[in-house]
Every structure is written in C-alpha cells, then in structure tokens.
PDB file of C-alpha atoms in Angstrom:
ATOM      1  CA  UNK A 219      -4.885 -27.876  15.676  1.00  0.00           C
ATOM      2  CA  UNK A 220      -4.195 -26.154  12.740  1.00  0.00           C
ATOM      3  CA  UNK A 221      -5.983 -27.138   9.477  1.00  0.00           C
ATOM      4  CA  UNK A 222      -4.766 -26.823   5.925  1.00  0.00           C
ATOM      5  CA  UNK A 223      -6.108 -26.608   2.665  1.00  0.00           C
ATOM      6  CA  UNK A 224      -4.232 -27.580  -0.432  1.00  0.00           C
ATOM      7  CA  UNK A 225      -5.538 -26.350  -3.898  1.00  0.00           C
ATOM      8  CA  UNK A 226      -4.469 -25.738  -7.308  1.00  0.00           C
ATOM      9  CA  UNK A 227      -7.016 -23.622  -8.675  1.00  0.00           C
ATOM     10  CA  UNK A 228      -9.905 -21.492  -7.119  1.00  0.00           C
ATOM     11  CA  UNK A 229     -13.064 -20.658  -8.786  1.00  0.00           C
ATOM     12  CA  UNK A 230     -16.333 -18.626  -7.750  1.00  0.00           C
ATOM     13  CA  UNK A 231     -19.879 -20.065  -6.521  1.00  0.00           C
ATOM     14  CA  UNK A 232     -21.055 -20.919  -9.871  1.00  0.00           C
ATOM     15  CA  UNK A 233     -17.728 -22.920 -10.961  1.00  0.00           C
ATOM     16  CA  UNK A 234     -16.743 -20.004 -13.193  1.00  0.00           C
ATOM     17  CA  UNK A 235     -13.878 -17.523 -13.297  1.00  0.00           C
ATOM     18  CA  UNK A 236     -10.965 -19.649 -12.236  1.00  0.00           C
ATOM     19  CA  UNK A 237      -7.430 -18.557 -11.082  1.00  0.00           C
ATOM     20  CA  UNK A 238      -4.343 -20.305 -10.079  1.00  0.00           C
ATOM     21  CA  UNK A 239      -3.581 -20.212  -6.531  1.00  0.00           C
ATOM     22  CA  UNK A 240       0.144 -19.117  -7.263  1.00  0.00           C
ATOM     23  CA  UNK A 241      -1.406 -15.967  -9.284  1.00  0.00           C
ATOM     24  CA  UNK A 242      -3.371 -15.067  -5.991  1.00  0.00           C
ATOM     25  CA  UNK A 243      -0.369 -15.660  -4.004  1.00  0.00           C
ATOM     26  CA  UNK A 244       2.315 -14.019  -6.434  1.00  0.00           C
ATOM     27  CA  UNK A 245       0.288 -11.526  -7.948  1.00  0.00           C
ATOM     28  CA  UNK A 246      -2.047  -9.674  -5.781  1.00  0.00           C
ATOM     29  CA  UNK A 247      -1.203  -6.420  -3.414  1.00  0.00           C
ATOM     30  CA  UNK A 248       0.153  -7.636   0.084  1.00  0.00           C
ATOM     31  CA  UNK A 249      -0.197  -4.098   1.355  1.00  0.00           C
ATOM     32  CA  UNK A 250      -2.005  -0.887   0.549  1.00  0.00           C
ATOM     33  CA  UNK A 251      -3.153   2.377   2.405  1.00  0.00           C
ATOM     34  CA  UNK A 252      -5.085   5.458   1.404  1.00  0.00           C
ATOM     35  CA  UNK A 253      -4.212   8.301   3.876  1.00  0.00           C
ATOM     36  CA  UNK A 254      -5.091  11.812   4.699  1.00  0.00           C
ATOM     37  CA  UNK A 255      -2.115  14.293   5.868  1.00  0.00           C
ATOM     38  CA  UNK A 256      -3.997  17.438   6.067  1.00  0.00           C
ATOM     39  CA  UNK A 257      -5.081  18.225   9.837  1.00  0.00           C
ATOM     40  CA  UNK A 258      -4.854  14.921  11.675  1.00  0.00           C
ATOM     41  CA  UNK A 259      -3.322  12.349   9.800  1.00  0.00           C
ATOM     42  CA  UNK A 260      -5.458   9.274   9.422  1.00  0.00           C
ATOM     43  CA  UNK A 261      -6.000   6.061   7.632  1.00  0.00           C
ATOM     44  CA  UNK A 262      -9.019   6.158   5.038  1.00  0.00           C
ATOM     45  CA  UNK A 263      -8.496   2.458   4.210  1.00  0.00           C
ATOM     46  CA  UNK A 264      -5.923  -0.115   4.209  1.00  0.00           C
ATOM     47  CA  UNK A 265      -4.994  -3.877   3.861  1.00  0.00           C
ATOM     48  CA  UNK A 266      -1.863  -5.093   6.181  1.00  0.00           C
ATOM     49  CA  UNK A 267      -1.607  -1.387   7.625  1.00  0.00           C
ATOM     50  CA  UNK A 268      -1.796  -1.572  11.459  1.00  0.00           C
ATOM     51  CA  UNK A 269      -1.317   2.342  11.443  1.00  0.00           C
ATOM     52  CA  UNK A 270      -0.003   5.505  10.450  1.00  0.00           C
ATOM     53  CA  UNK A 271       2.886   7.862  11.281  1.00  0.00           C
ATOM     54  CA  UNK A 272       2.767  11.402  10.419  1.00  0.00           C
ATOM     55  CA  UNK A 273       6.811  11.657   9.907  1.00  0.00           C
ATOM     56  CA  UNK A 274       6.545  15.624   8.785  1.00  0.00           C
ATOM     57  CA  UNK A 275       4.975  17.787   6.154  1.00  0.00           C
ATOM     58  CA  UNK A 276       3.968  15.610   3.115  1.00  0.00           C
ATOM     59  CA  UNK A 277       5.390  12.472   4.585  1.00  0.00           C
ATOM     60  CA  UNK A 278       3.257   9.740   5.920  1.00  0.00           C
ATOM     61  CA  UNK A 279       4.623   6.117   7.013  1.00  0.00           C
ATOM     62  CA  UNK A 280       2.316   3.096   6.755  1.00  0.00           C
ATOM     63  CA  UNK A 281       3.288   0.468   9.351  1.00  0.00           C
ATOM     64  CA  UNK A 282       2.468  -3.151   8.248  1.00  0.00           C
ATOM     65  CA  UNK A 283       0.709  -5.440  10.473  1.00  0.00           C
ATOM     66  CA  UNK A 284       2.807  -8.405   8.595  1.00  0.00           C
ATOM     67  CA  UNK A 285       6.180  -7.357   7.649  1.00  0.00           C
ATOM     68  CA  UNK A 286       7.807  -8.054   4.075  1.00  0.00           C
ATOM     69  CA  UNK A 287      10.711 -10.569   3.947  1.00  0.00           C
ATOM     70  CA  UNK A 288      12.948  -8.018   2.336  1.00  0.00           C
ATOM     71  CA  UNK A 289      12.927  -4.200   1.424  1.00  0.00           C
ATOM     72  CA  UNK A 290      13.206  -5.119  -2.267  1.00  0.00           C
ATOM     73  CA  UNK A 291       9.281  -5.057  -2.700  1.00  0.00           C
ATOM     74  CA  UNK A 292       7.902  -2.934  -5.134  1.00  0.00           C
ATOM     75  CA  UNK A 293       5.466   0.057  -4.196  1.00  0.00           C
ATOM     76  CA  UNK A 294       3.513   2.300  -6.468  1.00  0.00           C
ATOM     77  CA  UNK A 295       2.283   5.788  -4.777  1.00  0.00           C
ATOM     78  CA  UNK A 296      -0.198   8.567  -5.881  1.00  0.00           C
ATOM     79  CA  UNK A 297      -1.616  11.838  -4.304  1.00  0.00           C
ATOM     80  CA  UNK A 298      -3.952  14.582  -4.785  1.00  0.00           C
ATOM     81  CA  UNK A 299      -4.982  17.607  -3.320  1.00  0.00           C
ATOM     82  CA  UNK A 300      -8.537  19.297  -2.665  1.00  0.00           C
ATOM     83  CA  UNK A 301     -10.249  16.464  -3.631  1.00  0.00           C
ATOM     84  CA  UNK A 302      -8.733  16.067  -6.670  1.00  0.00           C
ATOM     85  CA  UNK A 303      -7.811  12.620  -7.250  1.00  0.00           C
ATOM     86  CA  UNK A 304      -5.645  13.236 -10.398  1.00  0.00           C
ATOM     87  CA  UNK A 305      -3.972  16.619  -9.418  1.00  0.00           C
ATOM     88  CA  UNK A 306      -1.282  17.104 -12.471  1.00  0.00           C
ATOM     89  CA  UNK A 307       1.018  19.475  -9.801  1.00  0.00           C
ATOM     90  CA  UNK A 308       1.297  16.993  -7.476  1.00  0.00           C
ATOM     91  CA  UNK A 309       3.745  13.712  -7.395  1.00  0.00           C
ATOM     92  CA  UNK A 310       4.446  10.987  -4.834  1.00  0.00           C
ATOM     93  CA  UNK A 311       7.394   8.669  -4.248  1.00  0.00           C
ATOM     94  CA  UNK A 312       8.235   6.217  -1.690  1.00  0.00           C
ATOM     95  CA  UNK A 313      10.703   4.587   0.726  1.00  0.00           C
ATOM     96  CA  UNK A 314      10.427   1.094   2.085  1.00  0.00           C
ATOM     97  CA  UNK A 315      11.754  -1.075   4.674  1.00  0.00           C
ATOM     98  CA  UNK A 316      10.595  -4.349   5.696  1.00  0.00           C
ATOM     99  CA  UNK A 317       8.212  -3.204   8.384  1.00  0.00           C
ATOM    100  CA  UNK A 318       6.611  -0.062   6.636  1.00  0.00           C
ATOM    101  CA  UNK A 319       6.768   2.242   3.807  1.00  0.00           C
ATOM    102  CA  UNK A 320       7.083   5.961   3.746  1.00  0.00           C
ATOM    103  CA  UNK A 321       5.256   8.084   1.241  1.00  0.00           C
ATOM    104  CA  UNK A 322       5.753  11.432   0.216  1.00  0.00           C
ATOM    105  CA  UNK A 323       3.458  13.812  -1.587  1.00  0.00           C
ATOM    106  CA  UNK A 324       5.464  16.612  -3.404  1.00  0.00           C
ATOM    107  CA  UNK A 325       4.382  19.664  -5.634  1.00  0.00           C
ATOM    108  CA  UNK A 326       6.157  19.480  -8.914  1.00  0.00           C
ATOM    109  CA  UNK A 327       7.063  22.975  -9.410  1.00  0.00           C
ATOM    110  CA  UNK A 328       9.033  23.157  -6.307  1.00  0.00           C
ATOM    111  CA  UNK A 329       9.778  19.717  -5.180  1.00  0.00           C
ATOM    112  CA  UNK A 330       8.727  20.565  -1.869  1.00  0.00           C
ATOM    113  CA  UNK A 331       6.733  18.312   0.378  1.00  0.00           C
ATOM    114  CA  UNK A 332       3.121  19.173   0.847  1.00  0.00           C
ATOM    115  CA  UNK A 333       0.199  17.650   3.101  1.00  0.00           C
ATOM    116  CA  UNK A 334      -1.931  15.836   0.598  1.00  0.00           C
ATOM    117  CA  UNK A 335      -5.794  15.164   0.901  1.00  0.00           C
ATOM    118  CA  UNK A 336      -5.477  11.689  -0.453  1.00  0.00           C
ATOM    119  CA  UNK A 337      -2.009   9.479  -0.434  1.00  0.00           C
ATOM    120  CA  UNK A 338      -2.092   6.358  -1.413  1.00  0.00           C
ATOM    121  CA  UNK A 339       0.497   3.154  -1.668  1.00  0.00           C
ATOM    122  CA  UNK A 340       0.183  -0.436  -2.947  1.00  0.00           C
ATOM    123  CA  UNK A 341       3.074  -2.897  -2.118  1.00  0.00           C
ATOM    124  CA  UNK A 342       3.812  -6.076  -3.864  1.00  0.00           C
ATOM    125  CA  UNK A 343       6.146  -8.645  -2.853  1.00  0.00           C
ATOM    126  CA  UNK A 344       6.678 -11.481  -0.730  1.00  0.00           C
ATOM    127  CA  UNK A 345       5.788 -11.416   3.188  1.00  0.00           C
ATOM    128  CA  UNK A 346       8.126 -12.697   5.821  1.00  0.00           C
TER     129      UNK A 346
END
C-alpha cells in the first residue's frame, strides 16, 4: 500500500531554514549530468540520468531515468578542456527532447565540435 506525506513547508532538523514545498517542486533541477567525452565517453556525476550516448565528436546525449512532460524545459550547459573548467575558448549548446538532452562542445574560433574533458548540463522543468 502506498503512503503519502502532505506538507506545506520543509525545515531542517533544528527547525530552521524553511522552504515551501512549491519551491522544491518548481525550482530545483530535475536532471543534471557532468560527462567526459575525451577517450571513452563516461558519466562523472548525474541526477535523473540513466546513461550517456556518445553521438559523435563533441556531442553527448544524456538519457533521462524519468522523462520530462514536454521538450520545452530549460537547459544550461558548460564545457571545459584539459581540466580548465572555465575555458574561455570553448562554448556549449543543447538540444532537448522529453527523454534526453544533447550537449555539444564547440571551439568558439571555428565553431567545430570538439570532445570536451568536462561537459555539463542542468535541466529545469516539469517531469512527466
């Protein structure tokens, strides 16, 4: 038998730091991934991401454990090369569908896709 907990506000163990449950539901990341595409593509860390697909040079697809209800969720992306988290010559963009988001690392000078040591994406929206 399933149980249900209904609350309006969450607080930490000492009764401080309260937050409305609507903020938790509406304002938190529903999925994120940090991946490496150099060599064998691998997930370094993730939430609500079940697997990574190496689509091609500089392109990784993070596949969701739980899908979004529509493809209009927001994604922010970042990339880095050779351990440089803030590589100024590298940009990232994304394409999303309800079951995954694609992240592409591009060198700004040439706009060609490059495999990144670090490629991150954070998705915000409503799950199905």
